[in-house]
Short mmCIF file of C-alpha atoms in Angstrom, two decimals:
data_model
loop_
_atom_site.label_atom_id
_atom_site.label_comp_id
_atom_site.label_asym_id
_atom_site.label_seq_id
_atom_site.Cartn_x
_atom_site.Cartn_y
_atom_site.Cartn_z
CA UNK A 1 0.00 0.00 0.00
CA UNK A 2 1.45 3.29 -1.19
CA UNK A 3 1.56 5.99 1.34
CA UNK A 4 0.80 10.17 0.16
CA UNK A 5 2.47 12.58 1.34
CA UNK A 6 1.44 15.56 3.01
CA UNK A 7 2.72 18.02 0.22
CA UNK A 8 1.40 15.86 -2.58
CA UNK A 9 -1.79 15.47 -1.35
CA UNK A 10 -2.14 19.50 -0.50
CA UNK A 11 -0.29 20.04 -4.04
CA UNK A 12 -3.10 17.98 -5.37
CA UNK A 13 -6.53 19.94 -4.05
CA UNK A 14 -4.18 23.71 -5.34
CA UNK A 15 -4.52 22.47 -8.39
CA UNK A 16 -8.14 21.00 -8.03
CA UNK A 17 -9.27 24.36 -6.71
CA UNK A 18 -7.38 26.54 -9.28
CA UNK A 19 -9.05 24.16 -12.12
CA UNK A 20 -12.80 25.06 -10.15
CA UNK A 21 -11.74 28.79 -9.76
CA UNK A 22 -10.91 28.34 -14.07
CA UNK A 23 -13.81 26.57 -14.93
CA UNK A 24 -15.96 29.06 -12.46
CA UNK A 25 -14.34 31.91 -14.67
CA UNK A 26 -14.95 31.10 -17.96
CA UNK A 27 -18.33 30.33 -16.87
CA UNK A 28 -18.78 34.03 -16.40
CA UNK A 29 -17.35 35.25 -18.72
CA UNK A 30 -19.35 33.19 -21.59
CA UNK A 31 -22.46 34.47 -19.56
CA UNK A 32 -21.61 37.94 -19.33
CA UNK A 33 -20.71 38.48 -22.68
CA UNK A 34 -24.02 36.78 -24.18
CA UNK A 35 -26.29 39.96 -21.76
CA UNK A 36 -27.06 43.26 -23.82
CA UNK A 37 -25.10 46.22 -22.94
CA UNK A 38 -28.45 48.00 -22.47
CA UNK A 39 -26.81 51.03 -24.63
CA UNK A 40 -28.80 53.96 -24.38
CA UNK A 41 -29.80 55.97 -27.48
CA UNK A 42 -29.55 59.83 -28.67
CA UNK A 43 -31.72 61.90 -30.49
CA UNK A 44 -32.58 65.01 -31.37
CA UNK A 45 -35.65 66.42 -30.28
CA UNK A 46 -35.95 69.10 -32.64
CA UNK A 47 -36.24 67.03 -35.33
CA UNK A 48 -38.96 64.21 -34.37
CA UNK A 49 -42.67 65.28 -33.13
CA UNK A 50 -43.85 65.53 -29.59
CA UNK A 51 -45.71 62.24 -30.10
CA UNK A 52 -42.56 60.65 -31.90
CA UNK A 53 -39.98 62.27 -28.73
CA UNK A 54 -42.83 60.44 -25.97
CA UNK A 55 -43.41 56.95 -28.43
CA UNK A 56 -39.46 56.80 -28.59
CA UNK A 57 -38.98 57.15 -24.71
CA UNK A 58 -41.89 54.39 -24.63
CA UNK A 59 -40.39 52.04 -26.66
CA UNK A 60 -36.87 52.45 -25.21
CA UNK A 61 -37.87 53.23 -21.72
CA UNK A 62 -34.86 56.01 -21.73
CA UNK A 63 -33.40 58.12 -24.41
CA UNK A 64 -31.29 61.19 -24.16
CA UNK A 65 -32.74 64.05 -26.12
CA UNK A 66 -30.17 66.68 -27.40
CA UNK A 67 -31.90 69.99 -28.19
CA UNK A 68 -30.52 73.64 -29.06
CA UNK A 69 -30.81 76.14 -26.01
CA UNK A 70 -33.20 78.92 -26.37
CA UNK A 71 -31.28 82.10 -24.75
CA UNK A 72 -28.30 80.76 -27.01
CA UNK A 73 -28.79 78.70 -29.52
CA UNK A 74 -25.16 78.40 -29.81
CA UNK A 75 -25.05 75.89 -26.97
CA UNK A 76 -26.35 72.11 -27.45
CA UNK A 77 -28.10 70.83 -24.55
CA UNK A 78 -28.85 67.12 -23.75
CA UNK A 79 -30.95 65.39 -21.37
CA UNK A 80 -31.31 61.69 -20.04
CA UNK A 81 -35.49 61.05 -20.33
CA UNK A 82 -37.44 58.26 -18.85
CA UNK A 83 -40.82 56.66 -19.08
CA UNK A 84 -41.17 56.56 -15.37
CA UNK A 85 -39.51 55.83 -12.09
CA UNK A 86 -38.33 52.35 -12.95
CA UNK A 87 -35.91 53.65 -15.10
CA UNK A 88 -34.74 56.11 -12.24
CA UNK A 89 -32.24 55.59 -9.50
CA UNK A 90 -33.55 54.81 -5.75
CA UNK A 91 -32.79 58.19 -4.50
CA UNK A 92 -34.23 59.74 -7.63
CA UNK A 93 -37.71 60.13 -9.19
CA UNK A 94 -39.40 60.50 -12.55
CA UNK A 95 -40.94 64.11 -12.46
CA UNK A 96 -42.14 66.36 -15.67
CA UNK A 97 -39.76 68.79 -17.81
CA UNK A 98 -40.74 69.91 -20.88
CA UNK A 99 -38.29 69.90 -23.78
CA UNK A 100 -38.51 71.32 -27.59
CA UNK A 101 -39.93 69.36 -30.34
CA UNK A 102 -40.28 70.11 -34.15
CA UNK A 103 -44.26 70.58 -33.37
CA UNK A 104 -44.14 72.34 -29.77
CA UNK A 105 -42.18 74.27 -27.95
CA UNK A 106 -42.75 72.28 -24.74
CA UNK A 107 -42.90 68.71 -25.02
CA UNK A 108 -43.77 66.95 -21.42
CA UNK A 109 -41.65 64.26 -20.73
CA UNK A 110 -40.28 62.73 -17.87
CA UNK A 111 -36.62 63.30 -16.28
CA UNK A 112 -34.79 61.52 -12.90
CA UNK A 113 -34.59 64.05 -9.98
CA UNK A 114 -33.23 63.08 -6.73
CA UNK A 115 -35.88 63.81 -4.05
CA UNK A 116 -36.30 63.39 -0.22
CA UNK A 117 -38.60 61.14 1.44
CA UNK A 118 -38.51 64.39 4.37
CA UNK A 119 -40.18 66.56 1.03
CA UNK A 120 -42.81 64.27 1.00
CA UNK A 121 -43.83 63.32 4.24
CA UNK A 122 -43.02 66.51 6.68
CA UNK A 123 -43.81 64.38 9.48
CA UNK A 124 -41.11 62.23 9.11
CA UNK A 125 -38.59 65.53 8.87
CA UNK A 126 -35.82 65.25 11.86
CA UNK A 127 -35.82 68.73 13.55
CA UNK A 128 -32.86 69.71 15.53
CA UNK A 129 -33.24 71.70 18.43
CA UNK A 130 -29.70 73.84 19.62
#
């Protein structure tokens, strides 16, 4: 009866664990790669209707809109827009803006703002007495 040895059975479960760690790797990689990078698109607002600026935030559930400022039409202003507060952060929620369109001047959409739960429920607010 052959006899291991410490170091060749410890030798033994490295290399057992590095092949798991491997495998466990790859693994995650193949699945990573095979999600959608959930890219967000850009348009113009200025160009597309008021019904075509809210369908495309519908259908994509966020766009950014890029639109030409009215004091200066110089400057090029952009804007992340949502369909509602799923598409917001925790801290933030979906609340009306109104953008330019090629029909309207003010389109109503939807844009993230952060908000506090205190702005909502004043009974809730902390107040410090010094």
């Amino acid at each position: 009866m052959k006899q291991f040895s410490a170091p060749l059975v410890f030798n033994h479960a490295v290399r057992k664990g590095r092949l798991v760690m491997m495998r466990l790797l790859l693994a995650a990689t193949v699945f990573l790669s095979a999600m959608p990078a959930h890219a967000i698109t850009r348009y113009n607002s200025t160009s597309m209707s008021c019904d075509e600026v809210r369908g495309t935030i519908r259908q994509d559930g966020a766009a950014i809109m890029r639109y030409r400022s009215t004091r200066n039409p110089s400057l090029q202003l952009f804007g992340r827009y949502v369909l509602d507060d799923r598409f917001c952060r925790q801290s933030e929620r979906a609340e009306t803006v109104f953008i330019p369109s090629a029909d309207r001047k003010s389109c109503p959409v939807y844009e993230c703002k952060p908000f506090d739960i205190d702005d909502d429920f004043p009974v809730l607010r902390l107040h410090r007495f010094d």
